[in-house]
Short mmCIF file of C-alpha atoms in Angstrom, two decimals:
data_model
loop_
_atom_site.label_atom_id
_atom_site.label_comp_id
_atom_site.label_asym_id
_atom_site.label_seq_id
_atom_site.Cartn_x
_atom_site.Cartn_y
_atom_site.Cartn_z
CA ALA A 970 -20.49 -40.80 33.58
CA ALA A 971 -21.01 -38.16 30.93
CA PRO A 972 -17.89 -37.18 28.98
CA GLN A 973 -16.29 -33.78 29.54
CA ILE A 974 -14.26 -31.50 27.29
CA THR A 975 -11.54 -30.45 29.71
CA ALA A 976 -9.25 -28.41 27.41
CA VAL A 977 -9.25 -26.89 23.93
CA THR A 978 -5.84 -26.21 22.34
CA PRO A 979 -5.40 -24.14 19.16
CA THR A 980 -2.44 -24.43 16.76
CA GLY A 981 -1.86 -21.92 13.97
CA THR A 982 -4.19 -19.47 15.71
CA SER A 983 -4.91 -18.43 19.27
CA PHE A 984 -7.92 -17.56 21.35
CA SER A 985 -8.05 -13.81 21.98
CA SER A 986 -10.67 -14.17 24.69
CA GLY A 987 -13.47 -16.32 26.02
CA ASP A 988 -13.85 -19.42 28.13
CA GLY A 989 -15.84 -21.50 25.63
CA SER A 990 -19.20 -21.08 27.33
CA SER A 991 -22.29 -19.97 25.40
CA GLY A 992 -22.09 -16.51 26.98
CA ASP A 993 -18.32 -16.16 26.46
CA PRO A 994 -17.23 -18.19 23.40
CA TYR A 995 -13.61 -18.74 22.43
CA ILE A 996 -12.84 -15.95 19.96
CA PHE A 997 -10.15 -16.51 17.34
CA SER A 998 -8.93 -15.12 14.02
CA ILE A 999 -7.14 -16.90 11.22
CA ASN A 1000 -5.75 -15.51 7.98
CA GLU A 1001 -7.17 -16.59 4.65
CA ASP A 1002 -5.03 -19.30 3.03
CA ALA A 1003 -3.60 -20.23 6.47
CA ASN A 1004 -3.91 -23.58 8.18
CA GLY A 1005 -4.67 -24.30 11.81
CA GLU A 1006 -6.01 -26.86 14.18
CA ILE A 1007 -8.04 -27.01 17.36
CA ALA A 1008 -7.56 -30.11 19.53
CA PHE A 1009 -9.98 -31.20 22.24
CA THR A 1010 -8.88 -32.96 25.43
CA VAL A 1011 -11.72 -35.08 26.80
CA SER A 1012 -12.34 -37.32 29.77
CA ASP A 1013 -14.89 -39.99 30.50
CA GLY A 1014 -15.06 -41.99 33.73
CA ASP A 1015 -16.19 -45.08 31.84
CA SER A 1016 -13.37 -45.04 29.26
CA ASP A 1017 -15.97 -45.23 26.50
CA PRO A 1018 -14.88 -44.38 22.92
CA MET A 1019 -15.88 -40.81 22.17
CA THR A 1020 -16.56 -38.91 18.97
CA LEU A 1021 -16.45 -35.19 18.28
CA SER A 1022 -19.22 -33.37 16.44
CA CYS A 1023 -19.86 -29.71 15.66
CA ALA A 1024 -22.90 -27.66 14.71
CA SER A 1025 -22.99 -24.68 12.36
CA ASN A 1026 -19.26 -24.92 11.64
CA PRO A 1027 -18.16 -23.13 8.45
CA ALA A 1028 -17.17 -25.28 5.46
CA TRP A 1029 -13.47 -24.46 6.04
CA VAL A 1030 -13.63 -26.11 9.49
CA SER A 1031 -13.45 -29.89 9.09
CA VAL A 1032 -14.13 -32.22 11.99
CA ASP A 1033 -12.12 -35.37 12.67
CA GLU A 1034 -14.50 -37.31 14.90
CA ALA A 1035 -11.99 -39.97 15.98
CA THR A 1036 -8.98 -37.76 16.84
CA LYS A 1037 -11.22 -35.03 18.28
CA LYS A 1038 -9.59 -32.26 16.24
CA LEU A 1039 -10.78 -29.47 13.98
CA THR A 1040 -8.73 -28.63 10.89
CA LEU A 1041 -8.92 -24.98 9.82
CA GLY A 1042 -8.27 -24.05 6.17
CA PRO A 1043 -10.04 -20.86 5.10
CA LEU A 1044 -9.62 -19.44 1.60
CA GLN A 1045 -10.08 -15.90 0.30
CA ALA A 1046 -13.74 -16.63 -0.41
CA ASN A 1047 -14.23 -17.41 3.30
CA VAL A 1048 -13.25 -13.93 4.56
CA ALA A 1049 -15.89 -13.00 7.13
CA SER A 1050 -16.34 -12.22 10.80
CA GLY A 1051 -18.73 -13.33 13.52
CA LEU A 1052 -18.84 -16.99 12.45
CA ASN A 1053 -20.40 -18.86 15.37
CA PHE A 1054 -20.26 -22.61 15.86
CA ASN A 1055 -20.08 -25.12 18.69
CA CYS A 1056 -18.72 -28.60 19.37
CA LYS A 1057 -19.26 -31.48 21.77
CA VAL A 1058 -18.22 -35.09 22.26
CA ASN A 1059 -20.43 -38.11 22.74
CA ASP A 1060 -19.58 -41.48 24.32
CA GLY A 1061 -22.31 -43.37 22.52
CA THR A 1062 -24.86 -42.54 25.19
CA ASP A 1063 -24.22 -39.12 26.69
CA ASP A 1064 -23.17 -35.74 25.33
CA SER A 1065 -20.41 -33.68 26.92
CA ASN A 1066 -20.46 -30.02 27.75
CA ILE A 1067 -20.73 -27.83 24.63
CA VAL A 1068 -17.83 -25.56 23.66
CA TYR A 1069 -18.66 -22.38 21.70
CA PHE A 1070 -16.51 -20.49 19.18
CA THR A 1071 -16.65 -17.21 17.27
CA ALA A 1072 -14.26 -17.07 14.31
CA THR A 1073 -13.01 -14.37 11.95
CA VAL A 1074 -11.21 -15.05 8.67
CA VAL A 1075 -8.85 -12.14 7.99
CA GLU A 1076 -8.18 -10.99 4.44
CA VAL A 1077 -4.51 -10.90 3.45
CA PRO A 1078 -3.50 -8.74 0.47
CA ASP A 1079 -2.44 -10.98 -2.41
CA SER A 1080 0.03 -10.14 -5.15
CA PRO A 1081 -1.48 -10.25 -8.61
CA VAL A 1082 -0.57 -13.23 -10.77
CA TRP A 1083 0.26 -12.91 -14.44
CA SER A 1084 -2.15 -14.77 -16.67
CA VAL A 1085 -0.71 -13.52 -20.00
CA GLU A 1086 2.90 -12.61 -20.61
CA ILE A 1087 4.50 -11.10 -23.69
CA ALA A 1088 7.78 -12.93 -24.24
CA SER A 1089 9.06 -11.08 -27.28
CA PHE A 1090 7.91 -9.57 -30.51
CA VAL A 1091 9.37 -7.69 -33.47
CA ASN A 1092 8.05 -4.34 -34.46
CA GLN A 1093 9.03 -2.25 -37.46
CA PRO A 1094 10.17 1.36 -37.04
CA SER A 1095 7.46 3.98 -37.42
CA VAL A 1096 4.74 1.30 -37.06
CA ALA A 1097 2.63 1.50 -33.95
CA ILE A 1098 2.65 -1.50 -31.60
CA SER A 1099 -0.73 -3.22 -31.64
CA GLY A 1100 -2.36 -6.32 -30.20
CA LYS A 1101 0.00 -6.61 -27.24
CA THR A 1102 -1.72 -6.74 -23.86
CA VAL A 1103 -0.58 -8.02 -20.48
CA VAL A 1104 -3.05 -9.27 -17.90
CA ALA A 1105 -2.55 -9.86 -14.21
CA VAL A 1106 -5.28 -11.35 -12.03
CA ASP A 1107 -5.72 -10.73 -8.31
CA GLU A 1108 -7.37 -13.39 -6.14
CA ASP A 1109 -9.41 -10.66 -4.47
CA PRO A 1110 -12.12 -9.66 -6.96
CA THR A 1111 -12.33 -6.15 -5.48
CA ASP A 1112 -8.67 -5.39 -6.28
CA THR A 1113 -7.75 -4.24 -9.78
CA PRO A 1114 -4.08 -4.48 -10.79
CA ALA A 1115 -2.30 -1.31 -11.92
CA TYR A 1116 0.38 -1.67 -14.59
CA THR A 1117 3.60 0.33 -14.85
CA LEU A 1118 6.51 0.17 -17.24
CA ASP A 1119 9.66 -0.53 -15.20
CA THR A 1120 12.09 1.51 -17.31
CA ALA A 1121 14.89 1.13 -14.73
CA ASN A 1122 14.98 -2.63 -15.38
CA MET A 1123 14.45 -2.62 -19.14
CA THR A 1124 17.35 -3.55 -21.39
CA CYS A 1125 17.21 -1.72 -24.69
CA ASP A 1126 19.78 -1.43 -27.47
CA THR A 1127 21.75 1.76 -27.35
CA VAL A 1128 20.73 2.52 -30.93
CA GLY A 1129 17.66 3.93 -29.24
CA GLY A 1130 14.19 4.61 -30.36
CA TRP A 1131 12.44 2.11 -28.06
CA SER A 1132 12.45 3.49 -24.56
CA PRO A 1133 10.71 6.80 -25.12
CA ALA A 1134 8.35 5.14 -27.58
CA LEU A 1135 6.94 2.54 -25.17
CA ALA A 1136 4.10 2.89 -22.70
CA VAL A 1137 1.69 0.61 -20.88
CA HIS A 1138 -1.84 1.66 -20.01
CA SER A 1139 -2.12 1.65 -16.22
CA SER A 1140 -5.52 -0.06 -16.03
CA THR A 1141 -5.84 -2.11 -19.23
CA GLY A 1142 -2.25 -3.40 -19.61
CA VAL A 1143 -2.17 -2.47 -23.31
CA LEU A 1144 1.39 -1.90 -24.55
CA SER A 1145 1.70 0.99 -26.99
CA GLY A 1146 4.25 3.11 -28.77
CA THR A 1147 6.01 3.57 -32.09
CA PRO A 1148 9.75 2.77 -32.17
CA THR A 1149 11.85 5.05 -34.35
CA THR A 1150 14.97 2.99 -35.06
CA THR A 1151 15.53 -0.01 -37.34
CA GLY A 1152 17.25 -3.00 -35.75
CA ALA A 1153 16.77 -1.90 -32.16
CA SER A 1154 15.56 -4.41 -29.61
CA CYS A 1155 14.27 -4.02 -26.11
CA THR A 1156 13.39 -6.35 -23.24
CA VAL A 1157 10.35 -4.81 -21.60
CA LYS A 1158 9.55 -5.17 -17.90
CA ILE A 1159 6.01 -4.45 -16.72
CA ASP A 1160 4.99 -4.48 -13.07
CA ALA A 1161 1.50 -5.14 -11.73
CA THR A 1162 0.44 -4.08 -8.25
CA SER A 1163 -2.90 -4.06 -6.48
#
């Protein structure tokens, strides 16, 4: 007898609609950087060993032929909708019914990651700060980090001269300013958001 896929069970995602037929595919969404799995329950009257195969599956959907499972692992670069693919099992002779899917990988906003940090530096009074730039990188190439000086969380000597003298350019991350006091020190905190 020909094998049959009798059930399809998702983990880490869920089917929003569909019955798996070509006219009504299982529709599911999964977040970028998330993991999931789709397990197939199969039957075969002859108890033949069966293998799972899929056609047109995206690169982030890997097929385990022996366990009859799909492993889902989309990344940010995989964000897209309307990804159609289908799967079936084979008992060495006959194919099963075909199960159809339509997938969407949902973009999740990512926090920018610092790629350059300024630990500390010494600057002389009345000399402009130069050559100090912070850089944050966002995984999403369409997002550009915005920099702000977090003056509420800066610790500066009470001798003064630093706080009002410091600034960070909101789009380039360049630190600027001219301190006015000798011997003053300041721990600067810069935030990046996108």
